[in-house]
PDB file of C-alpha atoms and ligand atoms in Angstrom:
ATOM      1  CA  UNK A 101     -48.275  71.435  18.148  1.00 71.00           C
ATOM      2  CA  UNK A 102     -44.756  72.900  17.998  1.00 84.00           C
ATOM      3  CA  UNK A 103     -42.989  74.534  20.903  1.00 87.00           C
ATOM      4  CA  UNK A 104     -43.922  78.082  19.898  1.00 90.00           C
ATOM      5  CA  UNK A 105     -47.593  77.240  19.608  1.00 89.00           C
ATOM      6  CA  UNK A 106     -47.467  75.575  23.000  1.00 86.00           C
ATOM      7  CA  UNK A 107     -45.772  78.594  24.561  1.00 89.00           C
ATOM      8  CA  UNK A 108     -48.345  80.931  23.040  1.00 91.00           C
ATOM      9  CA  UNK A 109     -51.166  78.798  24.430  1.00 88.00           C
ATOM     10  CA  UNK A 110     -49.622  78.916  27.904  1.00 85.00           C
ATOM     11  CA  UNK A 111     -49.217  82.709  27.653  1.00 91.00           C
ATOM     12  CA  UNK A 112     -52.808  83.159  26.457  1.00 92.00           C
ATOM     13  CA  UNK A 113     -54.070  81.064  29.339  1.00 92.00           C
ATOM     14  CA  UNK A 114     -52.032  83.012  31.877  1.00 92.00           C
ATOM     15  CA  UNK A 115     -53.423  86.227  30.419  1.00 95.00           C
ATOM     16  CA  UNK A 116     -56.992  84.936  30.758  1.00 96.00           C
ATOM     17  CA  UNK A 117     -56.325  83.950  34.380  1.00 97.00           C
ATOM     18  CA  UNK A 118     -55.044  87.454  35.152  1.00 96.00           C
ATOM     19  CA  UNK A 119     -58.040  89.022  33.403  1.00 97.00           C
ATOM     20  CA  UNK A 120     -60.573  86.751  35.125  1.00 97.00           C
ATOM     21  CA  UNK A 121     -59.053  87.160  38.566  1.00 98.00           C
ATOM     22  CA  UNK A 122     -58.853  90.939  38.185  1.00 98.00           C
ATOM     23  CA  UNK A 123     -62.674  91.009  38.045  1.00 98.00           C
ATOM     24  CA  UNK A 124     -62.866  89.448  41.504  1.00 98.00           C
ATOM     25  CA  UNK A 125     -62.470  91.821  44.423  1.00 97.00           C
ATOM     26  CA  UNK A 126     -61.466  89.335  47.118  1.00 98.00           C
ATOM     27  CA  UNK A 127     -59.901  85.958  46.532  1.00 98.00           C
ATOM     28  CA  UNK A 128     -59.837  83.894  49.699  1.00 98.00           C
ATOM     29  CA  UNK A 129     -58.269  80.434  50.066  1.00 98.00           C
ATOM     30  CA  UNK A 130     -59.153  78.077  52.897  1.00 98.00           C
ATOM     31  CA  UNK A 131     -56.136  76.046  53.943  1.00 97.00           C
ATOM     32  CA  UNK A 132     -55.252  73.601  56.700  1.00 95.00           C
ATOM     33  CA  UNK A 133     -52.463  71.257  57.604  1.00 92.00           C
ATOM     34  CA  UNK A 134     -54.534  68.278  58.659  1.00 91.00           C
ATOM     35  CA  UNK A 135     -57.411  66.657  56.844  1.00 95.00           C
ATOM     36  CA  UNK A 136     -60.943  66.632  58.163  1.00 95.00           C
ATOM     37  CA  UNK A 137     -60.631  69.770  60.277  1.00 95.00           C
ATOM     38  CA  UNK A 138     -63.577  71.459  58.541  1.00 97.00           C
ATOM     39  CA  UNK A 139     -62.197  73.416  55.555  1.00 97.00           C
ATOM     40  CA  UNK A 140     -65.032  72.497  53.230  1.00 98.00           C
ATOM     41  CA  UNK A 141     -67.677  73.123  55.881  1.00 98.00           C
ATOM     42  CA  UNK A 142     -66.120  76.525  56.515  1.00 98.00           C
ATOM     43  CA  UNK A 143     -65.703  77.391  52.807  1.00 98.00           C
ATOM     44  CA  UNK A 144     -69.347  76.541  52.128  1.00 98.00           C
ATOM     45  CA  UNK A 145     -70.749  78.448  55.092  1.00 98.00           C
ATOM     46  CA  UNK A 146     -68.541  81.495  54.546  1.00 98.00           C
ATOM     47  CA  UNK A 147     -69.616  81.590  50.908  1.00 98.00           C
ATOM     48  CA  UNK A 148     -73.317  81.213  51.694  1.00 98.00           C
ATOM     49  CA  UNK A 149     -73.108  83.694  54.590  1.00 98.00           C
ATOM     50  CA  UNK A 150     -71.411  86.273  52.372  1.00 98.00           C
ATOM     51  CA  UNK A 151     -74.019  85.701  49.663  1.00 97.00           C
ATOM     52  CA  UNK A 152     -76.768  86.279  52.201  1.00 97.00           C
ATOM     53  CA  UNK A 153     -75.163  89.603  53.068  1.00 95.00           C
ATOM     54  CA  UNK A 154     -75.633  90.655  49.447  1.00 96.00           C
ATOM     55  CA  UNK A 155     -72.200  89.909  48.053  1.00 97.00           C
ATOM     56  CA  UNK A 156     -71.627  88.285  44.682  1.00 97.00           C
ATOM     57  CA  UNK A 157     -69.853  85.073  45.547  1.00 98.00           C
ATOM     58  CA  UNK A 158     -68.162  82.177  43.766  1.00 98.00           C
ATOM     59  CA  UNK A 159     -66.939  78.963  45.333  1.00 98.00           C
ATOM     60  CA  UNK A 160     -64.267  76.822  43.701  1.00 98.00           C
ATOM     61  CA  UNK A 161     -63.677  73.313  44.996  1.00 98.00           C
ATOM     62  CA  UNK A 162     -60.013  72.563  44.473  1.00 98.00           C
ATOM     63  CA  UNK A 163     -60.096  69.238  46.262  1.00 96.00           C
ATOM     64  CA  UNK A 164     -59.741  67.221  43.086  1.00 94.00           C
ATOM     65  CA  UNK A 165     -59.517  63.821  44.781  1.00 92.00           C
ATOM     66  CA  UNK A 166     -62.215  64.345  47.392  1.00 92.00           C
ATOM     67  CA  UNK A 167     -64.592  67.025  46.092  1.00 94.00           C
ATOM     68  CA  UNK A 168     -67.342  67.525  48.693  1.00 95.00           C
ATOM     69  CA  UNK A 169     -68.856  70.907  47.895  1.00 97.00           C
ATOM     70  CA  UNK A 170     -71.507  69.651  45.504  1.00 96.00           C
ATOM     71  CA  UNK A 171     -72.967  67.361  48.172  1.00 96.00           C
ATOM     72  CA  UNK A 172     -72.702  69.977  50.914  1.00 97.00           C
ATOM     73  CA  UNK A 173     -74.757  72.398  48.794  1.00 98.00           C
ATOM     74  CA  UNK A 174     -77.041  69.804  47.231  1.00 97.00           C
ATOM     75  CA  UNK A 175     -76.243  71.031  43.707  1.00 96.00           C
ATOM     76  CA  UNK A 176     -77.764  68.883  40.963  1.00 94.00           C
ATOM     77  CA  UNK A 177     -76.850  70.785  37.784  1.00 94.00           C
ATOM     78  CA  UNK A 178     -73.662  70.394  35.828  1.00 94.00           C
ATOM     79  CA  UNK A 179     -71.628  73.095  34.138  1.00 96.00           C
ATOM     80  CA  UNK A 180     -72.435  73.948  30.530  1.00 96.00           C
ATOM     81  CA  UNK A 181     -70.230  75.369  27.807  1.00 94.00           C
ATOM     82  CA  UNK A 182     -71.159  78.780  26.407  1.00 93.00           C
ATOM     83  CA  UNK A 183     -68.948  80.795  24.050  1.00 90.00           C
ATOM     84  CA  UNK A 184     -66.069  78.385  24.768  1.00 90.00           C
ATOM     85  CA  UNK A 185     -66.345  79.136  28.478  1.00 93.00           C
ATOM     86  CA  UNK A 186     -67.391  76.826  31.299  1.00 95.00           C
ATOM     87  CA  UNK A 187     -70.578  78.227  32.791  1.00 96.00           C
ATOM     88  CA  UNK A 188     -70.677  77.089  36.434  1.00 97.00           C
ATOM     89  CA  UNK A 189     -73.941  75.989  38.028  1.00 97.00           C
ATOM     90  CA  UNK A 190     -75.296  78.199  40.777  1.00 97.00           C
ATOM     91  CA  UNK A 191     -76.458  77.682  44.307  1.00 97.00           C
ATOM     92  CA  UNK A 192     -79.711  79.592  44.899  1.00 94.00           C
ATOM     93  CA  UNK A 193     -79.574  81.433  41.587  1.00 83.00           C
ATOM     94  CA  UNK A 194     -76.471  83.539  41.974  1.00 89.00           C
ATOM     95  CA  UNK A 195     -73.639  81.834  43.846  1.00 98.00           C
ATOM     96  CA  UNK A 196     -71.386  80.309  41.182  1.00 98.00           C
ATOM     97  CA  UNK A 197     -69.934  76.940  42.122  1.00 98.00           C
ATOM     98  CA  UNK A 198     -67.388  74.813  40.294  1.00 98.00           C
ATOM     99  CA  UNK A 199     -66.104  71.401  41.329  1.00 97.00           C
ATOM    100  CA  UNK A 200     -64.402  68.369  39.858  1.00 94.00           C
ATOM    101  CA  UNK A 201     -67.348  66.360  41.193  1.00 94.00           C
ATOM    102  CA  UNK A 202     -69.477  67.943  38.445  1.00 94.00           C
ATOM    103  CA  UNK A 203     -67.187  66.487  35.798  1.00 89.00           C
ATOM    104  CA  UNK A 204     -66.796  62.976  37.202  1.00 84.00           C
ATOM    105  CA  UNK A 205     -69.101  60.046  37.760  1.00 82.00           C
ATOM    106  CA  UNK A 206     -69.844  59.527  41.459  1.00 80.00           C
ATOM    107  CA  UNK A 207     -67.092  57.384  43.107  1.00 80.00           C
ATOM    108  CA  UNK A 208     -64.868  57.674  40.030  1.00 80.00           C
ATOM    109  CA  UNK A 209     -61.287  57.855  41.316  1.00 80.00           C
ATOM    110  CA  UNK A 210     -58.689  60.287  40.034  1.00 81.00           C
ATOM    111  CA  UNK A 211     -55.070  59.203  39.633  1.00 84.00           C
ATOM    112  CA  UNK A 212     -53.346  62.369  38.560  1.00 85.00           C
ATOM    113  CA  UNK A 213     -49.881  63.665  39.039  1.00 89.00           C
ATOM    114  CA  UNK A 214     -49.039  67.301  39.705  1.00 88.00           C
ATOM    115  CA  UNK A 215     -48.849  68.631  36.116  1.00 89.00           C
ATOM    116  CA  UNK A 216     -52.301  67.251  35.281  1.00 91.00           C
ATOM    117  CA  UNK A 217     -53.765  68.892  38.375  1.00 93.00           C
ATOM    118  CA  UNK A 218     -52.016  72.148  37.513  1.00 94.00           C
ATOM    119  CA  UNK A 219     -53.615  72.103  34.096  1.00 93.00           C
ATOM    120  CA  UNK A 220     -57.118  71.476  35.504  1.00 94.00           C
ATOM    121  CA  UNK A 221     -56.697  74.280  38.035  1.00 96.00           C
ATOM    122  CA  UNK A 222     -55.609  76.597  35.223  1.00 95.00           C
ATOM    123  CA  UNK A 223     -58.786  75.694  33.346  1.00 94.00           C
ATOM    124  CA  UNK A 224     -60.947  76.344  36.378  1.00 97.00           C
ATOM    125  CA  UNK A 225     -59.377  79.793  36.603  1.00 98.00           C
ATOM    126  CA  UNK A 226     -58.938  80.697  32.935  1.00 96.00           C
ATOM    127  CA  UNK A 227     -61.884  79.083  31.198  1.00 96.00           C
ATOM    128  CA  UNK A 228     -64.670  79.436  33.763  1.00 97.00           C
ATOM    129  CA  UNK A 229     -67.123  82.270  33.426  1.00 97.00           C
ATOM    130  CA  UNK A 230     -66.769  83.704  36.940  1.00 97.00           C
ATOM    131  CA  UNK A 231     -67.719  87.196  35.818  1.00 97.00           C
ATOM    132  CA  UNK A 232     -67.607  90.084  38.279  1.00 97.00           C
ATOM    133  CA  UNK A 233     -67.539  88.847  41.861  1.00 98.00           C
ATOM    134  CA  UNK A 234     -67.018  90.335  45.299  1.00 97.00           C
ATOM    135  CA  UNK A 235     -65.585  87.077  46.634  1.00 98.00           C
ATOM    136  CA  UNK A 236     -64.183  83.887  45.229  1.00 98.00           C
ATOM    137  CA  UNK A 237     -63.605  81.273  47.926  1.00 98.00           C
ATOM    138  CA  UNK A 238     -61.172  78.453  47.174  1.00 98.00           C
ATOM    139  CA  UNK A 239     -61.624  75.217  49.114  1.00 98.00           C
ATOM    140  CA  UNK A 240     -58.330  73.316  49.161  1.00 98.00           C
ATOM    141  CA  UNK A 241     -57.518  69.708  49.989  1.00 97.00           C
ATOM    142  CA  UNK A 242     -55.577  69.156  53.227  1.00 95.00           C
ATOM    143  CA  UNK A 243     -51.955  70.124  53.431  1.00 92.00           C
ATOM    144  CA  UNK A 244     -49.583  71.823  51.101  1.00 92.00           C
ATOM    145  CA  UNK A 245     -49.603  69.583  48.042  1.00 93.00           C
ATOM    146  CA  UNK A 246     -49.957  70.184  44.323  1.00 95.00           C
ATOM    147  CA  UNK A 247     -53.316  71.964  44.449  1.00 96.00           C
ATOM    148  CA  UNK A 248     -52.264  74.644  46.935  1.00 97.00           C
ATOM    149  CA  UNK A 249     -48.920  75.007  45.208  1.00 97.00           C
ATOM    150  CA  UNK A 250     -50.525  75.511  41.787  1.00 96.00           C
ATOM    151  CA  UNK A 251     -53.157  77.908  43.070  1.00 97.00           C
ATOM    152  CA  UNK A 252     -50.681  80.090  44.939  1.00 97.00           C
ATOM    153  CA  UNK A 253     -48.356  80.153  41.951  1.00 96.00           C
ATOM    154  CA  UNK A 254     -51.166  81.258  39.678  1.00 96.00           C
ATOM    155  CA  UNK A 255     -53.129  83.694  41.826  1.00 97.00           C
ATOM    156  CA  UNK A 256     -52.251  86.257  44.454  1.00 97.00           C
ATOM    157  CA  UNK A 257     -54.823  85.762  47.191  1.00 97.00           C
ATOM    158  CA  UNK A 258     -56.308  88.611  49.173  1.00 97.00           C
ATOM    159  CA  UNK A 259     -56.192  86.370  52.178  1.00 96.00           C
ATOM    160  CA  UNK A 260     -55.568  82.841  53.323  1.00 97.00           C
ATOM    161  CA  UNK A 261     -57.880  81.555  55.995  1.00 97.00           C
ATOM    162  CA  UNK A 262     -56.210  78.846  58.051  1.00 97.00           C
ATOM    163  CA  UNK A 263     -58.353  76.212  59.718  1.00 96.00           C
ATOM    164  CA  UNK A 264     -57.429  74.046  62.664  1.00 95.00           C
ATOM    165  CA  UNK A 265     -59.068  72.086  65.420  1.00 93.00           C
ATOM    166  CA  UNK A 266     -57.783  72.687  68.953  1.00 91.00           C
ATOM    167  CA  UNK A 267     -55.573  69.575  69.210  1.00 88.00           C
ATOM    168  CA  UNK A 268     -51.809  70.033  69.208  1.00 86.00           C
ATOM    169  CA  UNK A 269     -51.378  67.631  66.266  1.00 88.00           C
ATOM    170  CA  UNK A 270     -53.626  69.801  64.090  1.00 89.00           C
ATOM    171  CA  UNK A 271     -51.860  72.959  65.242  1.00 89.00           C
ATOM    172  CA  UNK A 272     -48.442  71.490  64.375  1.00 89.00           C
ATOM    173  CA  UNK A 273     -49.679  70.942  60.843  1.00 91.00           C
ATOM    174  CA  UNK A 274     -51.422  74.297  60.458  1.00 93.00           C
ATOM    175  CA  UNK A 275     -48.164  75.928  61.442  1.00 92.00           C
ATOM    176  CA  UNK A 276     -46.527  74.202  58.454  1.00 94.00           C
ATOM    177  CA  UNK A 277     -49.375  75.321  56.203  1.00 95.00           C
ATOM    178  CA  UNK A 278     -48.983  78.904  57.420  1.00 95.00           C
ATOM    179  CA  UNK A 279     -45.252  78.917  56.694  1.00 96.00           C
ATOM    180  CA  UNK A 280     -45.909  77.451  53.269  1.00 96.00           C
ATOM    181  CA  UNK A 281     -48.376  80.257  52.487  1.00 96.00           C
ATOM    182  CA  UNK A 282     -45.871  82.861  53.649  1.00 96.00           C
ATOM    183  CA  UNK A 283     -43.086  81.301  51.592  1.00 96.00           C
ATOM    184  CA  UNK A 284     -45.392  81.473  48.592  1.00 96.00           C
ATOM    185  CA  UNK A 285     -45.760  85.217  49.195  1.00 96.00           C
ATOM    186  CA  UNK A 286     -49.364  84.949  50.227  1.00 97.00           C
ATOM    187  CA  UNK A 287     -51.088  86.953  52.925  1.00 95.00           C
ATOM    188  CA  UNK A 288     -52.511  85.055  55.897  1.00 96.00           C
ATOM    189  CA  UNK A 289     -55.771  86.625  57.032  1.00 96.00           C
ATOM    190  CA  UNK A 290     -56.134  84.614  60.211  1.00 96.00           C
ATOM    191  CA  UNK A 291     -57.041  81.370  61.899  1.00 96.00           C
ATOM    192  CA  UNK A 292     -60.426  79.734  62.404  1.00 97.00           C
ATOM    193  CA  UNK A 293     -60.611  77.254  65.261  1.00 95.00           C
ATOM    194  CA  UNK A 294     -63.186  74.641  64.343  1.00 96.00           C
ATOM    195  CA  UNK A 295     -64.813  72.146  66.722  1.00 94.00           C
ATOM    196  CA  UNK A 296     -63.517  74.455  69.369  1.00 91.00           C
ATOM    197  CA  UNK A 297     -66.098  73.692  72.038  1.00 91.00           C
ATOM    198  CA  UNK A 298     -69.408  71.964  72.583  1.00 89.00           C
ATOM    199  CA  UNK A 299     -72.628  73.355  73.974  1.00 81.00           C
ATOM    200  CA  UNK A 300     -74.236  70.793  76.301  1.00 80.00           C
ATOM    201  CA  UNK A 301     -77.639  70.015  74.727  1.00 77.00           C
ATOM    202  CA  UNK A 302     -79.224  69.739  78.199  1.00 82.00           C
ATOM    203  CA  UNK A 303     -77.733  72.475  80.339  1.00 84.00           C
ATOM    204  CA  UNK A 304     -76.332  74.698  77.523  1.00 78.00           C
ATOM    205  CA  UNK A 305     -72.989  74.937  79.299  1.00 83.00           C
ATOM    206  CA  UNK A 306     -69.946  75.525  77.108  1.00 85.00           C
ATOM    207  CA  UNK A 307     -67.642  72.515  77.271  1.00 87.00           C
ATOM    208  CA  UNK A 308     -64.046  72.881  76.123  1.00 85.00           C
ATOM    209  CA  UNK A 309     -63.606  69.431  74.613  1.00 79.00           C
ATOM    210  CA  UNK A 310     -59.867  69.596  74.432  1.00 78.00           C
ATOM    211  CA  UNK A 311     -59.532  71.652  77.543  1.00 65.00           C
ATOM    212  CA  UNK A 312     -56.856  74.067  76.395  1.00 69.00           C
ATOM    213  CA  UNK A 313     -56.132  77.261  74.560  1.00 85.00           C
ATOM    214  CA  UNK A 314     -53.425  75.797  72.356  1.00 84.00           C
ATOM    215  CA  UNK A 315     -54.794  77.204  69.088  1.00 88.00           C
ATOM    216  CA  UNK A 316     -55.210  80.712  70.520  1.00 88.00           C
ATOM    217  CA  UNK A 317     -51.765  80.547  72.086  1.00 89.00           C
ATOM    218  CA  UNK A 318     -50.343  79.462  68.740  1.00 89.00           C
ATOM    219  CA  UNK A 319     -52.022  82.369  66.930  1.00 91.00           C
ATOM    220  CA  UNK A 320     -50.662  84.802  69.493  1.00 90.00           C
ATOM    221  CA  UNK A 321     -47.201  83.295  69.316  1.00 89.00           C
ATOM    222  CA  UNK A 322     -46.929  83.566  65.541  1.00 89.00           C
ATOM    223  CA  UNK A 323     -48.775  86.895  65.385  1.00 91.00           C
ATOM    224  CA  UNK A 324     -51.879  85.991  63.418  1.00 93.00           C
ATOM    225  CA  UNK A 325     -55.455  86.869  64.320  1.00 94.00           C
ATOM    226  CA  UNK A 326     -58.065  84.373  65.384  1.00 96.00           C
ATOM    227  CA  UNK A 327     -60.970  85.055  63.028  1.00 97.00           C
ATOM    228  CA  UNK A 328     -63.308  83.085  65.241  1.00 96.00           C
ATOM    229  CA  UNK A 329     -64.246  79.781  66.778  1.00 95.00           C
ATOM    230  CA  UNK A 330     -66.861  77.352  65.506  1.00 96.00           C
ATOM    231  CA  UNK A 331     -68.427  74.983  68.027  1.00 95.00           C
ATOM    232  CA  UNK A 332     -68.754  71.275  67.486  1.00 93.00           C
ATOM    233  CA  UNK A 333     -72.346  70.418  66.672  1.00 92.00           C
ATOM    234  CA  UNK A 334     -73.568  67.125  65.169  1.00 91.00           C
ATOM    235  CA  UNK A 335     -76.152  69.143  63.227  1.00 93.00           C
ATOM    236  CA  UNK A 336     -73.319  70.555  61.098  1.00 95.00           C
ATOM    237  CA  UNK A 337     -72.429  67.112  59.748  1.00 95.00           C
ATOM    238  CA  UNK A 338     -76.049  66.013  59.382  1.00 95.00           C
ATOM    239  CA  UNK A 339     -77.109  69.120  57.470  1.00 96.00           C
ATOM    240  CA  UNK A 340     -73.926  69.090  55.363  1.00 96.00           C
ATOM    241  CA  UNK A 341     -74.724  65.553  54.216  1.00 96.00           C
ATOM    242  CA  UNK A 342     -78.210  66.759  53.289  1.00 97.00           C
ATOM    243  CA  UNK A 343     -76.884  69.680  51.216  1.00 97.00           C
ATOM    244  CA  UNK A 344     -78.055  72.302  53.709  1.00 97.00           C
ATOM    245  CA  UNK A 345     -75.434  74.797  54.906  1.00 97.00           C
ATOM    246  CA  UNK A 346     -75.935  75.409  58.625  1.00 97.00           C
ATOM    247  CA  UNK A 347     -75.547  79.133  58.295  1.00 97.00           C
ATOM    248  CA  UNK A 348     -78.948  79.320  56.606  1.00 96.00           C
ATOM    249  CA  UNK A 349     -80.589  76.109  57.813  1.00 97.00           C
ATOM    250  CA  UNK A 350     -79.899  76.432  61.547  1.00 95.00           C
ATOM    251  CA  UNK A 351     -80.906  80.029  62.062  1.00 96.00           C
ATOM    252  CA  UNK A 352     -80.525  81.438  65.548  1.00 95.00           C
ATOM    253  CA  UNK A 353     -78.110  78.673  66.600  1.00 93.00           C
ATOM    254  CA  UNK A 354     -74.736  79.175  68.251  1.00 92.00           C
ATOM    255  CA  UNK A 355     -73.212  77.684  65.079  1.00 95.00           C
ATOM    256  CA  UNK A 356     -74.882  80.223  62.804  1.00 97.00           C
ATOM    257  CA  UNK A 357     -73.812  83.054  65.094  1.00 97.00           C
ATOM    258  CA  UNK A 358     -70.239  81.791  65.129  1.00 97.00           C
ATOM    259  CA  UNK A 359     -70.090  81.763  61.320  1.00 98.00           C
ATOM    260  CA  UNK A 360     -71.615  85.259  61.127  1.00 98.00           C
ATOM    261  CA  UNK A 361     -69.033  86.471  63.639  1.00 98.00           C
ATOM    262  CA  UNK A 362     -66.196  85.030  61.527  1.00 98.00           C
ATOM    263  CA  UNK A 363     -67.619  86.752  58.443  1.00 98.00           C
ATOM    264  CA  UNK A 364     -67.850  90.052  60.333  1.00 97.00           C
ATOM    265  CA  UNK A 365     -64.231  89.792  61.469  1.00 97.00           C
ATOM    266  CA  UNK A 366     -63.100  88.835  57.973  1.00 97.00           C
ATOM    267  CA  UNK A 367     -64.874  91.802  56.406  1.00 96.00           C
ATOM    268  CA  UNK A 368     -63.355  94.117  58.981  1.00 95.00           C
ATOM    269  CA  UNK A 369     -59.907  92.783  58.261  1.00 94.00           C
ATOM    270  CA  UNK A 370     -60.348  93.155  54.524  1.00 93.00           C
ATOM    271  CA  UNK A 371     -61.573  96.709  54.941  1.00 88.00           C
ATOM    272  CA  UNK A 372     -65.101  97.782  54.255  1.00 57.00           C
ATOM    273  CA  UNK A 373     -66.294  95.895  51.190  1.00 55.00           C
ATOM    274  CA  UNK A 374     -69.250  97.218  49.256  1.00 54.00           C
ATOM    275  CA  UNK A 375     -71.696  94.737  47.735  1.00 55.00           C
ATOM    276  CA  UNK A 376     -72.533  94.177  44.092  1.00 50.00           C
ATOM    277  CA  UNK A 377     -69.573  93.232  41.899  1.00 44.00           C
TER     278      UNK A 377
HETATM  279  N1  ATP B 109     -67.914  72.190  63.865  1.00 72.93           N
HETATM  280  C1  ATP B 109     -68.283  70.966  63.481  1.00 72.93           C
HETATM  281  N2  ATP B 109     -69.104  70.201  64.256  1.00 72.93           N
HETATM  282  C2  ATP B 109     -69.471  68.951  63.858  1.00 72.93           C
HETATM  283  N3  ATP B 109     -69.101  68.381  62.706  1.00 72.93           N
HETATM  284  C3  ATP B 109     -68.274  69.097  61.912  1.00 72.93           C
HETATM  285  C4  ATP B 109     -67.839  70.415  62.240  1.00 72.93           C
HETATM  286  N4  ATP B 109     -67.039  70.881  61.234  1.00 72.93           N
HETATM  287  C5  ATP B 109     -66.998  69.887  60.314  1.00 72.93           C
HETATM  288  N5  ATP B 109     -67.737  68.823  60.717  1.00 72.93           N
HETATM  289  C6  ATP B 109     -67.889  67.548  60.012  1.00 72.93           C
HETATM  290  O1  ATP B 109     -66.609  66.927  59.974  1.00 72.93           O
HETATM  291  C7  ATP B 109     -66.398  66.274  58.742  1.00 72.93           C
HETATM  292  C8  ATP B 109     -65.151  66.879  58.062  1.00 72.93           C
HETATM  293  O2  ATP B 109     -65.439  68.222  57.705  1.00 72.93           O
HETATM  294  P1  ATP B 109     -64.954  68.826  56.324  1.00 72.93           P
HETATM  295  O3  ATP B 109     -65.236  67.882  55.205  1.00 72.93           O
HETATM  296  O4  ATP B 109     -65.498  70.198  56.239  1.00 72.93           O
HETATM  297  O5  ATP B 109     -63.379  68.870  56.605  1.00 72.93           O
HETATM  298  P2  ATP B 109     -62.223  69.144  55.577  1.00 72.93           P
HETATM  299  O6  ATP B 109     -61.131  69.819  56.336  1.00 72.93           O
HETATM  300  O7  ATP B 109     -62.741  69.836  54.378  1.00 72.93           O
HETATM  301  O8  ATP B 109     -61.802  67.666  55.175  1.00 72.93           O
HETATM  302  P3  ATP B 109     -60.757  67.256  54.017  1.00 72.93           P
HETATM  303  O9  ATP B 109     -59.409  67.528  54.618  1.00 72.93           O
HETATM  304  O10 ATP B 109     -61.018  65.819  53.802  1.00 72.93           O
HETATM  305  O11 ATP B 109     -61.054  68.124  52.836  1.00 72.93           O
HETATM  306  C9  ATP B 109     -67.673  66.466  57.935  1.00 72.93           C
HETATM  307  O12 ATP B 109     -68.509  65.370  58.111  1.00 72.93           O
HETATM  308  C10 ATP B 109     -68.304  67.700  58.561  1.00 72.93           C
HETATM  309  O13 ATP B 109     -69.704  67.736  58.415  1.00 72.93           O
HETATM  310 MG1   MG B 110     -62.569  69.289  52.319  1.00 72.93          MG
END
């Protein structure tokens, strides 16, 4: 392929990304500084919660090295190719989900450098049949590496949701992630504080595990909203491993309520969103 052909291909792909993304009302990326703070858990439960409210939702797993969404939703199908487009499998009929895990053997490692990842992310955006959606949620790997960089270069998000746990070390890192998002000209929607507290199983008292308001103080200091707090609950991890998102499999729980509250706050912040594509 000569240089001109290559350039034309790149331009065509960029055009398809713009076209595809313009059919999606709200593009939301879930970002953190530290690993393991709950981004994937939050992406999955926000997506499922929004779907349950009647929105058309897609979920794109951009953690190429550690893709967890397929397990957390218990998805068994793989994508198919139709009319040269990747047709993503769905969770419960209509939530479209795409992940690297669907394209790899289980435990197969990935040793890719930035440009390779950039090209895969472009394909996920340009060549996937997302159709008309109300929301597309992007689950990112921890930190501000290639995946976040590529995504933010390619797509203007309607909001970045930052995730942290209450410890100072996680807050230090989320502060870096926030500044990265701002430098990339992206809009930060707010902060979710995960594993914020524990409800005593016996006496139902709220226990502040880390005993401080550091995350809230941080949000206030830098002028971002707290979208909500999610308690620590072993059921979250257990159900996630079983492919059952807590928001629909632990109805009536404090955890479910906390996710619904975050969704409510998010919708308010985005302005009233009407359902149905
Ligand atoms: N509020 C919570 N209470 C209890 N367990 C939780 C909670 N949130 C997440 N977990 C568990 O913590 C682990 C890490 O969560 P998760 O995979 O969502 O984090 P992550 O930020 O996406 O991680 P990574 O940075 O590796 O992508 C998982 O086992 C998950 O089930
Ligand atoms: Mg994750």
